[in-house]
mmCIF file of C-alpha atoms and ligand atoms in Angstrom:
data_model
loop_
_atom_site.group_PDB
_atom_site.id
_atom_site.type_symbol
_atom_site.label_atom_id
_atom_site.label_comp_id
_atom_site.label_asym_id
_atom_site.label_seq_id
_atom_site.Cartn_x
_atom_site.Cartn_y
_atom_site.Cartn_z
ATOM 1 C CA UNK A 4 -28.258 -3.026 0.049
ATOM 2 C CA UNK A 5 -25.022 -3.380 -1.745
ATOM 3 C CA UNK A 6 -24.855 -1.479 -5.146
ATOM 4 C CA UNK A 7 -25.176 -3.218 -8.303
ATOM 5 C CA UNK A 8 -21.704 -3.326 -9.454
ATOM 6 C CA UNK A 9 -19.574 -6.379 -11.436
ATOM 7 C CA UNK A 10 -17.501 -6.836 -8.574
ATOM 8 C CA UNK A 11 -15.718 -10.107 -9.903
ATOM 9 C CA UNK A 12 -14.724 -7.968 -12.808
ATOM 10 C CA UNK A 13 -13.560 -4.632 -11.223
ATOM 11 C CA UNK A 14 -10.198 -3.824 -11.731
ATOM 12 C CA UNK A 15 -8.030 -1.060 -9.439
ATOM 13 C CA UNK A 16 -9.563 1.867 -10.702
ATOM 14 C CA UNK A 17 -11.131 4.869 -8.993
ATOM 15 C CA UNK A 18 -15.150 5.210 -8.728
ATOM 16 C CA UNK A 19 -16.721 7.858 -6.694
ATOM 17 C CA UNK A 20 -18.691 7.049 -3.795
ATOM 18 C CA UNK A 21 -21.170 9.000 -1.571
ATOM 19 C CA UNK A 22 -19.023 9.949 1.347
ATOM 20 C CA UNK A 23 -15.773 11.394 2.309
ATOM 21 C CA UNK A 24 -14.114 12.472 5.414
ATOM 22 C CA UNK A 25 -12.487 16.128 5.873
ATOM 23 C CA UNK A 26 -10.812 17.960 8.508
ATOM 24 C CA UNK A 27 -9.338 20.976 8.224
ATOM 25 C CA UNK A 28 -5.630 22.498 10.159
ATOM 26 C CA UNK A 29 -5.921 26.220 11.005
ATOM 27 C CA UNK A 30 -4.119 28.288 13.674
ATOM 28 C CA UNK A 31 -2.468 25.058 14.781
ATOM 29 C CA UNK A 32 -5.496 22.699 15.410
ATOM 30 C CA UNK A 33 -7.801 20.379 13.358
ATOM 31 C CA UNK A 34 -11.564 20.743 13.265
ATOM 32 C CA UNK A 35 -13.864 18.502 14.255
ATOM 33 C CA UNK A 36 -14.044 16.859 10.776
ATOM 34 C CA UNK A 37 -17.083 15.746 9.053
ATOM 35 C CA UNK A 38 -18.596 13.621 6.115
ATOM 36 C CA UNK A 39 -19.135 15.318 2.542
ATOM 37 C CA UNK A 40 -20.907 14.562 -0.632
ATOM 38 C CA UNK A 41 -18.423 16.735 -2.178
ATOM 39 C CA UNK A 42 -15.603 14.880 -3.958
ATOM 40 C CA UNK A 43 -14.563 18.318 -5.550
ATOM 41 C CA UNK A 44 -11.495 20.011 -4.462
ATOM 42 C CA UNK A 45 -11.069 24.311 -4.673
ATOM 43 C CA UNK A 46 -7.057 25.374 -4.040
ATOM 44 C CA UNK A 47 -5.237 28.251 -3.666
ATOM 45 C CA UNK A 48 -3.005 28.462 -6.578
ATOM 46 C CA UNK A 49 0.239 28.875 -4.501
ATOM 47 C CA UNK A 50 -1.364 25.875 -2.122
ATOM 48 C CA UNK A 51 1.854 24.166 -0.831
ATOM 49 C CA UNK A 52 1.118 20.801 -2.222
ATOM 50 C CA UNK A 53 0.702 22.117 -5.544
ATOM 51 C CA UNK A 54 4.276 24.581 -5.355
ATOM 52 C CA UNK A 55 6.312 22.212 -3.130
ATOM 53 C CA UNK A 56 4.319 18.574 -3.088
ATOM 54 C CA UNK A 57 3.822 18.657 0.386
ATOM 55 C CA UNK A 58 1.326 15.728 0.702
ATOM 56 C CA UNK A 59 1.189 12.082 1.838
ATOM 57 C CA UNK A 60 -1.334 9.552 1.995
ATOM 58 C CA UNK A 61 -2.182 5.691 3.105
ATOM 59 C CA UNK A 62 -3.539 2.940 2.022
ATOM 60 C CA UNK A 63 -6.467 0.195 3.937
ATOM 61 C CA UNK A 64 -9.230 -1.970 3.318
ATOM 62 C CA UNK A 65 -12.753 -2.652 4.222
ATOM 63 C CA UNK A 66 -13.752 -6.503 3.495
ATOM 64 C CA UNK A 67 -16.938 -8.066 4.037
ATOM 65 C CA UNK A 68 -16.255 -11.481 5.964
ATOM 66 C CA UNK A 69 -17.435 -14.461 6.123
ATOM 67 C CA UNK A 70 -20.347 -14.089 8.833
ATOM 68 C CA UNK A 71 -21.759 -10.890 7.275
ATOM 69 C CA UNK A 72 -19.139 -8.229 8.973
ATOM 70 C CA UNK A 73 -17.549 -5.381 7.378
ATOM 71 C CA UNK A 74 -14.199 -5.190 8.947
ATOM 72 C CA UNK A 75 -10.881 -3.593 8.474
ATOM 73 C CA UNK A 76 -7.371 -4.305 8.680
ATOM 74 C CA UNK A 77 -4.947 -2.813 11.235
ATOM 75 C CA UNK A 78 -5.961 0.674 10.458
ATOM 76 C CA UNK A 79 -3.928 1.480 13.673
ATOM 77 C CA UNK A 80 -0.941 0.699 11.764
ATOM 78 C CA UNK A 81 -1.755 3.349 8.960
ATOM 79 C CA UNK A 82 -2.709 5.843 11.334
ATOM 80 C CA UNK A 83 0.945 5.110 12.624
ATOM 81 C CA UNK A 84 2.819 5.263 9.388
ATOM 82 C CA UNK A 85 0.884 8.569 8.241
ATOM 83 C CA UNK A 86 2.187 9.994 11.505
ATOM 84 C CA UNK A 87 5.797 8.617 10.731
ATOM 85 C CA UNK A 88 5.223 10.520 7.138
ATOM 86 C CA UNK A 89 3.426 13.973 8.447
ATOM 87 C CA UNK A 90 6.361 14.491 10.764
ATOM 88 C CA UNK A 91 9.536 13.629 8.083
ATOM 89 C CA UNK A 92 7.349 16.328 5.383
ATOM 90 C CA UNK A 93 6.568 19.052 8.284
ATOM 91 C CA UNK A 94 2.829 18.320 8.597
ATOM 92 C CA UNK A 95 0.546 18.112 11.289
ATOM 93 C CA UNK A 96 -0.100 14.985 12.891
ATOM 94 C CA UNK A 97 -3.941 13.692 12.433
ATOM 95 C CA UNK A 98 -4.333 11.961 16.076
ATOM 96 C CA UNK A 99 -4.209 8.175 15.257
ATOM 97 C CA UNK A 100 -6.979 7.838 17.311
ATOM 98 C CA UNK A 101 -9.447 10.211 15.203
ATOM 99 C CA UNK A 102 -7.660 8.297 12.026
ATOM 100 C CA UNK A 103 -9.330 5.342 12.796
ATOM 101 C CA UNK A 104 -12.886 6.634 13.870
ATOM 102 C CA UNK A 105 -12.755 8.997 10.523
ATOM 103 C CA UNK A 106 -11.752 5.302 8.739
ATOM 104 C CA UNK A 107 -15.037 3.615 10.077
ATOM 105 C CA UNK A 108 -16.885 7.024 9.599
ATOM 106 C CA UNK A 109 -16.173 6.636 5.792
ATOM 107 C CA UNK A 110 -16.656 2.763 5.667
ATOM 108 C CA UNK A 111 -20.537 2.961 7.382
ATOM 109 C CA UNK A 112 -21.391 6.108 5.096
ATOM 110 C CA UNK A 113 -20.354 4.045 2.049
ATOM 111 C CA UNK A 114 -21.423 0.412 3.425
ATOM 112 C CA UNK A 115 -23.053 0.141 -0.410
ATOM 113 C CA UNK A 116 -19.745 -0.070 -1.890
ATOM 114 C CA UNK A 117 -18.304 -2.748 0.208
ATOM 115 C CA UNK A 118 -17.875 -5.612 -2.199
ATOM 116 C CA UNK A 119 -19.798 -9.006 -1.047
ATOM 117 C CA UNK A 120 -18.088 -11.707 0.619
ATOM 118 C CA UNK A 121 -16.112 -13.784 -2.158
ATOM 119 C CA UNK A 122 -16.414 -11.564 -4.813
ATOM 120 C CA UNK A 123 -12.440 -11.094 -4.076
ATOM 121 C CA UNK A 124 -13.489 -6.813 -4.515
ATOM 122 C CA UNK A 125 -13.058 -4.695 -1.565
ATOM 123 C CA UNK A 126 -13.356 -0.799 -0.896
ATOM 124 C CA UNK A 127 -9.976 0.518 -0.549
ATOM 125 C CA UNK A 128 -9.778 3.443 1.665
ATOM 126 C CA UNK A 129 -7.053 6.812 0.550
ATOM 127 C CA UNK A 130 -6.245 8.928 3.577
ATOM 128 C CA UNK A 131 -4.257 11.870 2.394
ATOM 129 C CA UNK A 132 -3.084 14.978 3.775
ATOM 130 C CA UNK A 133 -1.644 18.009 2.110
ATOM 131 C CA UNK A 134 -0.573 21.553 2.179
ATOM 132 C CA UNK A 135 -3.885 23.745 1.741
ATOM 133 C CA UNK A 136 -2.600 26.781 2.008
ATOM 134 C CA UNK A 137 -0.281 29.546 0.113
ATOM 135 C CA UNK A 138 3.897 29.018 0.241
ATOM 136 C CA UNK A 139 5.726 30.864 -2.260
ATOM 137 C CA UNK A 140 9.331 30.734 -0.153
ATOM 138 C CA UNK A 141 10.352 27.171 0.138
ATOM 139 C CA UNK A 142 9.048 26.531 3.493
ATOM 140 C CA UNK A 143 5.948 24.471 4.969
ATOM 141 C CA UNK A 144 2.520 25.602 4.746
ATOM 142 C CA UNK A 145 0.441 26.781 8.065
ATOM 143 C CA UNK A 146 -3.279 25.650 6.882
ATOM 144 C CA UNK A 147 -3.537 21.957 5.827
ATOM 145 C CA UNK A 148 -6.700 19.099 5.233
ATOM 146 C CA UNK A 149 -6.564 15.470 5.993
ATOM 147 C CA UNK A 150 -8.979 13.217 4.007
ATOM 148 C CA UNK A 151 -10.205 10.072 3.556
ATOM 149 C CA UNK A 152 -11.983 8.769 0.272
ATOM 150 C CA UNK A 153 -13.470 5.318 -0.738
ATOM 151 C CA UNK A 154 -13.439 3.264 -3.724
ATOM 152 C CA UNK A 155 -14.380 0.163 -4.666
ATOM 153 C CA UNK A 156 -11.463 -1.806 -6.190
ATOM 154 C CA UNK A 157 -10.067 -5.050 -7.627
ATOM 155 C CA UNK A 158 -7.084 -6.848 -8.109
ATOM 156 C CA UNK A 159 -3.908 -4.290 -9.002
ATOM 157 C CA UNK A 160 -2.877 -6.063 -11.624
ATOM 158 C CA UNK A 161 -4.790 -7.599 -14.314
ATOM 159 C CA UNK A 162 -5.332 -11.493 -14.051
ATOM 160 C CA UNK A 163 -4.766 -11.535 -10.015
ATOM 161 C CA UNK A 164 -3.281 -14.449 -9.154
ATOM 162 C CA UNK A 165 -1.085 -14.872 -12.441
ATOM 163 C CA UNK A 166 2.897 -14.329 -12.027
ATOM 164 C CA UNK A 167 3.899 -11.234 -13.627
ATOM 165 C CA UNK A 168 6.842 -9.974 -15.301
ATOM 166 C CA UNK A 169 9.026 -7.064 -13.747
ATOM 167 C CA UNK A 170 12.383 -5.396 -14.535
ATOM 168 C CA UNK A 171 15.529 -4.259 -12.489
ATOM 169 C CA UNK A 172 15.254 -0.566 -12.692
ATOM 170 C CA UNK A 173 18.000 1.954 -13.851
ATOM 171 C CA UNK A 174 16.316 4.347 -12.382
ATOM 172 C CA UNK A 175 16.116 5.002 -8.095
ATOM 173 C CA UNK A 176 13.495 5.500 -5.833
ATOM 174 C CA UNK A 177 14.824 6.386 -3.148
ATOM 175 C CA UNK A 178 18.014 8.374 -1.736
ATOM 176 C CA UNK A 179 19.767 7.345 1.279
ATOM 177 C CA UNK A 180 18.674 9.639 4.589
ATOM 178 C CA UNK A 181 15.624 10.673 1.920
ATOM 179 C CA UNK A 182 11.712 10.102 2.289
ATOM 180 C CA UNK A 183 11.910 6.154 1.229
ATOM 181 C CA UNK A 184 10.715 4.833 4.349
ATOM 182 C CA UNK A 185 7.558 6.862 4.476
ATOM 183 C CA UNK A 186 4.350 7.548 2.248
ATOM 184 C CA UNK A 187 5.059 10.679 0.716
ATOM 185 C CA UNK A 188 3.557 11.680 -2.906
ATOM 186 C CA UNK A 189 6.940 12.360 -4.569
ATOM 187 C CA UNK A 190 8.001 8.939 -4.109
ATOM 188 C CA UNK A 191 5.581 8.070 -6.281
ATOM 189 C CA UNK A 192 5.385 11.059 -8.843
ATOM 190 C CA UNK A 193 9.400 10.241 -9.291
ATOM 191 C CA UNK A 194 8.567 6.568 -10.079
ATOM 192 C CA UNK A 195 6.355 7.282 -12.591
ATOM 193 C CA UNK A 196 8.497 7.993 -15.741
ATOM 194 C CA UNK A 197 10.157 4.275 -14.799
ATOM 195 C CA UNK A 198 6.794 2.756 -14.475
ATOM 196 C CA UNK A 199 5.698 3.980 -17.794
ATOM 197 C CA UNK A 200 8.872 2.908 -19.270
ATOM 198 C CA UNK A 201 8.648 -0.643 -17.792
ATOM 199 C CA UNK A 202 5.292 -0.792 -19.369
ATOM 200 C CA UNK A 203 6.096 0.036 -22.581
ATOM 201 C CA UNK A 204 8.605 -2.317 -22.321
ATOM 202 C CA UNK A 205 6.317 -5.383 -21.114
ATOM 203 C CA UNK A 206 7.385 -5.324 -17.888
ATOM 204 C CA UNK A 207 4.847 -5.045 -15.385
ATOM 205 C CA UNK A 208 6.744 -3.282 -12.404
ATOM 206 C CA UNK A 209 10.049 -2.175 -11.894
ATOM 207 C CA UNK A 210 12.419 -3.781 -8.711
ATOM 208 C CA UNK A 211 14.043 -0.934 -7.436
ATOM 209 C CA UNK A 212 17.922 -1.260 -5.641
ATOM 210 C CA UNK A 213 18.961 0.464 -3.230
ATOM 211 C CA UNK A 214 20.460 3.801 -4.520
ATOM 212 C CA UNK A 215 24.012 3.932 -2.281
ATOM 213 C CA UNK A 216 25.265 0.788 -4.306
ATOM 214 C CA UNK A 217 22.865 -0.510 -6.737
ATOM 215 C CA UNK A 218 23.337 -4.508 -5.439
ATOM 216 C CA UNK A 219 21.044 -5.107 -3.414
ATOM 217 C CA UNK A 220 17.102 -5.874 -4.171
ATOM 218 C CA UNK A 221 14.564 -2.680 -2.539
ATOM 219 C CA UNK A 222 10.724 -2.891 -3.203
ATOM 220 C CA UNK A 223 8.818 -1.754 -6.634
ATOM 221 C CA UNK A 224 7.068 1.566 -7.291
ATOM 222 C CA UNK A 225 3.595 0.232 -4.854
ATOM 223 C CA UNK A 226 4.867 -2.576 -3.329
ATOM 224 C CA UNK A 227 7.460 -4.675 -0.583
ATOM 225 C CA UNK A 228 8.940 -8.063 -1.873
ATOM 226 C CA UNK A 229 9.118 -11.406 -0.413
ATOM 227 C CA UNK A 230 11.382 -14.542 -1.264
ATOM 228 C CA UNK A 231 10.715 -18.001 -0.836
ATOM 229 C CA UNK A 232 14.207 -19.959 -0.462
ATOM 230 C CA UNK A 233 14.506 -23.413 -1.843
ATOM 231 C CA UNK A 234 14.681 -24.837 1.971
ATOM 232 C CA UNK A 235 11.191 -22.672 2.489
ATOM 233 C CA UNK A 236 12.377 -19.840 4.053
ATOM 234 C CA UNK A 237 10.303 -16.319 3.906
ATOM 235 C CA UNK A 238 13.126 -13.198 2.977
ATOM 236 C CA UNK A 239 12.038 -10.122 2.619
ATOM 237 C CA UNK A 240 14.660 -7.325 2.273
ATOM 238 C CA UNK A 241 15.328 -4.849 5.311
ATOM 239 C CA UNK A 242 16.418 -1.293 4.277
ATOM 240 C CA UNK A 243 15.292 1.689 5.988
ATOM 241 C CA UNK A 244 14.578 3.016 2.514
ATOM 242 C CA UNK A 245 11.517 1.185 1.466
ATOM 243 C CA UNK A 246 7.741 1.590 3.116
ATOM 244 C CA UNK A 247 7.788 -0.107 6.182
ATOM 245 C CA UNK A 248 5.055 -2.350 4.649
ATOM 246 C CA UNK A 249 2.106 -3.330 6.965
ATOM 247 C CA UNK A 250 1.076 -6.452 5.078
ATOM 248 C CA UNK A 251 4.768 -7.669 4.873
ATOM 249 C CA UNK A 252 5.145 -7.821 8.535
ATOM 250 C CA UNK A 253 1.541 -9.401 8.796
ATOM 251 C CA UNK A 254 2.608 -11.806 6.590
ATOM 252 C CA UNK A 255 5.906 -12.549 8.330
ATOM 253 C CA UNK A 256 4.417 -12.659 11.435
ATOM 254 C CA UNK A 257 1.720 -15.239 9.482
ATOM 255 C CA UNK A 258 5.065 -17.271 8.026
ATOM 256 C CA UNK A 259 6.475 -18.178 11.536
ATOM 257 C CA UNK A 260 3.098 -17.812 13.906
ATOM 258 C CA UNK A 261 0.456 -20.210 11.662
ATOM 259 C CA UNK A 262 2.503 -21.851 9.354
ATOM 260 C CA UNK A 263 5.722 -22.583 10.814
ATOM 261 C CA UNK A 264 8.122 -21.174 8.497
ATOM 262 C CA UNK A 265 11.390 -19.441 9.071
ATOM 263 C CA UNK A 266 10.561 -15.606 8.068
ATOM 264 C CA UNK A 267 14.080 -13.433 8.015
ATOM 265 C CA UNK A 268 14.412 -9.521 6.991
ATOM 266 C CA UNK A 269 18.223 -9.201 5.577
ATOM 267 C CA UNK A 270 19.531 -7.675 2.854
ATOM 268 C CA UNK A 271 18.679 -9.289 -0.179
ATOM 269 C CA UNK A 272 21.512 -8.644 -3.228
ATOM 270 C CA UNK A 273 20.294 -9.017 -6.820
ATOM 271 C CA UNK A 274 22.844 -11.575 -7.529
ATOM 272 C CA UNK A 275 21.155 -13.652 -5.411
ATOM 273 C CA UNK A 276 18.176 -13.815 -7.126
ATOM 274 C CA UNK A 277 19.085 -16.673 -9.314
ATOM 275 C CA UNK A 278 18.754 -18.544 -5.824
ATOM 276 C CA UNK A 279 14.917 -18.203 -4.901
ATOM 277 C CA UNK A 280 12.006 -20.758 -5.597
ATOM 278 C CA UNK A 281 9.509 -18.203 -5.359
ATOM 279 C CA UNK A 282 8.963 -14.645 -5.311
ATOM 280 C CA UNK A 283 5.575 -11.956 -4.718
ATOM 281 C CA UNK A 284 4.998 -8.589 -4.288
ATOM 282 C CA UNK A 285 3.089 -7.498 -1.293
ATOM 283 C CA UNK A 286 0.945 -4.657 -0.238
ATOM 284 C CA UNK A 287 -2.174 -3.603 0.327
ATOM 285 C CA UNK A 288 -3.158 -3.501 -2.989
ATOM 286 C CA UNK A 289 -1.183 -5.563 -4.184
ATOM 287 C CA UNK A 290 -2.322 -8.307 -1.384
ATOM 288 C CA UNK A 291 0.667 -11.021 -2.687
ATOM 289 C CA UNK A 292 0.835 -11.149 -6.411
ATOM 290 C CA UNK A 293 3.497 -13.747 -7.549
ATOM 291 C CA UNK A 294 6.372 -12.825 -9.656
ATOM 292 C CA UNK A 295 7.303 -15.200 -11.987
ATOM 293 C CA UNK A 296 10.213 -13.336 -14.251
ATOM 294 C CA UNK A 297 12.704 -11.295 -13.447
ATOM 295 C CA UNK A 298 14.645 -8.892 -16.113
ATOM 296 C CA UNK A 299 18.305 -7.567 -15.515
ATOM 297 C CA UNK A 300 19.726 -5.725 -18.084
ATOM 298 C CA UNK A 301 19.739 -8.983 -20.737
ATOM 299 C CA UNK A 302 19.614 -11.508 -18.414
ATOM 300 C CA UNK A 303 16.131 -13.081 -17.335
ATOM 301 C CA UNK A 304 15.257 -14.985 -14.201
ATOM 302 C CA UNK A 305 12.877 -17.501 -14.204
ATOM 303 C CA UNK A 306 11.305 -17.992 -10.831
ATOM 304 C CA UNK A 307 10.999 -21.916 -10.344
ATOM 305 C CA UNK A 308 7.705 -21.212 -9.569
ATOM 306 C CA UNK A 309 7.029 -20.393 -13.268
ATOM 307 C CA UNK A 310 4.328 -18.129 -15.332
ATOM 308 C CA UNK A 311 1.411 -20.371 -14.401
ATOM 309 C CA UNK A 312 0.181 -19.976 -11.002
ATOM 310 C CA UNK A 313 1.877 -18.548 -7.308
ATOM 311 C CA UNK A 314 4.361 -21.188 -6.335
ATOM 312 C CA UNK A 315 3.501 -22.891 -2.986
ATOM 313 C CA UNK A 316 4.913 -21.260 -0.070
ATOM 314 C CA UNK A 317 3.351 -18.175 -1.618
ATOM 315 C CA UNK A 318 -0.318 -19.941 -1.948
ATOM 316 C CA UNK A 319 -0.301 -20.878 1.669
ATOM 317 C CA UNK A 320 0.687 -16.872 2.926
ATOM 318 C CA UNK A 321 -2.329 -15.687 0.743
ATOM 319 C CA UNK A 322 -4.377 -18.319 2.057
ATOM 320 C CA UNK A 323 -3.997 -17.438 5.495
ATOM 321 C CA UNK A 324 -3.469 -13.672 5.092
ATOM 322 C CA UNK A 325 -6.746 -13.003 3.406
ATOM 323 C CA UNK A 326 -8.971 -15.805 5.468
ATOM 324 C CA UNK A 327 -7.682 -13.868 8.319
ATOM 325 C CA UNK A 328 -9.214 -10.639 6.634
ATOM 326 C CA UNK A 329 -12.059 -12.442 5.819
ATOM 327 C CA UNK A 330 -12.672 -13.762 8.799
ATOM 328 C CA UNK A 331 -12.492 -17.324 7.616
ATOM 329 C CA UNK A 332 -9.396 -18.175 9.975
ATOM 330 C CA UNK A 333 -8.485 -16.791 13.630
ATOM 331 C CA UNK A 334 -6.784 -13.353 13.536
ATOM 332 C CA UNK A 335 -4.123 -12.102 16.184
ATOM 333 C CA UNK A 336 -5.270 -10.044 18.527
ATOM 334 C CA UNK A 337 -5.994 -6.419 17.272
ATOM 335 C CA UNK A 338 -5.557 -7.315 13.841
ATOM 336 C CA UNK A 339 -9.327 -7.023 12.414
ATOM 337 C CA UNK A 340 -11.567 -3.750 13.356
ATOM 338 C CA UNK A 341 -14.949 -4.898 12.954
ATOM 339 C CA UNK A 342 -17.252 -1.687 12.093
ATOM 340 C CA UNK A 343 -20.384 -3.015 11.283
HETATM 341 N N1 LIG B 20 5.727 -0.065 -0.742
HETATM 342 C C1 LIG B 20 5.171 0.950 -1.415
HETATM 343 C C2 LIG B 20 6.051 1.858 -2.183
HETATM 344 C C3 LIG B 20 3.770 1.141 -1.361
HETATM 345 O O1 LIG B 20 3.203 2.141 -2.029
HETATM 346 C C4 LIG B 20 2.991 0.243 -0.620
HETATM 347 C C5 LIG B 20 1.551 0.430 -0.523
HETATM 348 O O2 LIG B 20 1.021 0.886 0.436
HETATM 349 C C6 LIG B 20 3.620 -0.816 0.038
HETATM 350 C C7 LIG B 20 4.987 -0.941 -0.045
HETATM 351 C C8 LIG B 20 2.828 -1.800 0.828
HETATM 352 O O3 LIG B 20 2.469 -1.292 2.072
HETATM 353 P P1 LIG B 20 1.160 -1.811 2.802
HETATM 354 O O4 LIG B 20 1.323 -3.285 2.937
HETATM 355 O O5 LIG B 20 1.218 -1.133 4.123
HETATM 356 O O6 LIG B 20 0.013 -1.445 1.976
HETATM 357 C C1 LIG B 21 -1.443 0.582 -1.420
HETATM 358 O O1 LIG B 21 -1.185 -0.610 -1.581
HETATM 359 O O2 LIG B 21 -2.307 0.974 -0.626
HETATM 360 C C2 LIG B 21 -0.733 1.616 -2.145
HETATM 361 O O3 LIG B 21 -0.781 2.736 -1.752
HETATM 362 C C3 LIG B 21 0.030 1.265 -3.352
HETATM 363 C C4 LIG B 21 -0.421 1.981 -4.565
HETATM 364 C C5 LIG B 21 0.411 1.468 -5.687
HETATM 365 C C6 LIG B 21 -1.868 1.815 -4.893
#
């Protein structure tokens, strides 16, 4: 039975489910793990996340498809990153195996709260780690938990497929040599002063540039960013400090492997932005939302795309991206973990 829930109305907000996933690190090994109706966390008060912000966390999906499965998609790939991010903040690795069987432990305890098929809902799944116990010296912890919660969510921005509005930041996200390229928390608690400035301006995200020289284009506060060129070319910037996003190289690989399309990763400079047909944010919550206006300090960008709807290029990667996570369209291999 799947809960009685407005699914075609839910935006990206937080409910609780039934079941979460917890493992704990103590003299230099992780438990077993197991489920918990518990969604209640007790700290020490000099925990080392709480002193020193040593956590980071991922971000997946569980869709129900087409033919009745509930899959997921390339939960490998976040087991991966969050290794990438444990390692750069001085955490314990959570075996990337175990990732994934705690991601379908989570999924079948909360199979209620996976949207149905074409309700365009899914449950979004958090895996987080952090420092559980007491640092008062600026040094890592020794005692840590990994977890993994479920929610049911929408679309991450209001009005899904509309083009939104976003703003070339004055402030930075990320430092040269610093933590831009993996998923730690403080990239995020930094970026939230610009975020709530970009809202109250109308804005809703912020482009970020690269900090070294402030010219060329980064990725926004949740998100990687593709171009479309005018000769219907996919550019997405390469810098080794933004998230290596997963959907961004699914949906490159989608550009050249399914529909043909040139797909490049260079540097993209802001003055070239007067230059693109169309432009979209990608992630996994973000899936591709279309950008149709871009602010620089008095000078606005319309994408030829306009305010209406995603311009074409865009259409067809969302098309193909999300029937492949449906299960409407042939995925590559070991793209789609079916769990139930
Ligand atoms: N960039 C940032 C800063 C993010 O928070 C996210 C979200 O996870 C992404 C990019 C997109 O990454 P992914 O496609 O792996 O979800
Ligand atoms: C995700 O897409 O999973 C993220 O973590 C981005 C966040 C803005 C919700």
């Amino acid at each position: 039975m799947v809960k009685d829930i407005d699914w075609a109305n839910i935006g990206f907000s937080y409910t609780k489910t039934d079941y979460r996933f917890i493992s704990d690190y103590k003299n230099g090994k992780w438990d077993e793990g197991r489920l918990s109706e518990d969604a209640v966390i007790r700290l020490d008060e000099s925990a080392g996340v709480l002193q020193y912000a040593q956590t980071c966390f991922e971000g997946l999906k569980a869709y129900r498809t087409v033919d009745g499965h509930v899959v997921c998609f390339r939960p490998d790939l976040n087991a991966k990153r969050m290794a990438d991010s444990c390692a750069r903040l001085e955490m314990p690795i959570f075996p990337e195996d175990k990732f994934v069987d705690a991601v379908k432990q989570v999924v079948k305890a909360n199979l209620e709260f996976v949207p149905p098929y074409g309700t365009g809902a899914s449950l979004y799944l958090r895996p987080y780690m952090f420092a559980s116990s007491n640092v008062i010296g600026v040094k890592p912890a020794q005692e840590y938990q990994f977890r993994i919660f479920a929610t049911p969510v929408g679309p991450y921005f209001k009005g899904g497929a509309k083009p939104i509005s976003v703003k070339i930041s004055d402030f930075d996200r990320a430092a040269p040599h610093g933590t831009g390229h993996i998923k730690a928390g403080l990239n995020y608690a930094m970026s939230l002063h610009a975020i709530v400035q970009a809202h109250n301006e109308g804005f809703n995200e912020n482009f970020y540039l690269d900090s070294a020289t402030r010219t060329k284009i980064e990725e926004t506060g949740g998100a990687n960013i593709i171009f479309v060129t005018k000769d219907n070319k996919v550019v997405t910037p390469k810098s080794n400090t933004i998230l290596p996003s997963i959907t961004r190289r699914s949906l490159m690989y989608v550009a050249e492997h399914y529909l043909g399309l040139k797909a490049e990763e260079r540097e993209v400079y802001l003055e070239e932005l007067k230059d693109f047909e169309e432009c979209a944010l990608c992630g996994t919550a973000a899936v591709l939302s279309p950008v149709g206006r871009i602010y620089d300090h008095g000078k606005e960008i319309l994408l030829p795309s306009g305010m209406e709807k995603m311009g074409e290029v865009t259409q067809k990667l969302y098309d193909t991206l999300t029937g492949i996570q449906m299960g409407r369209i042939e995925p590559p291999e070991g793209w789609i973990e079916v769990i139930e």
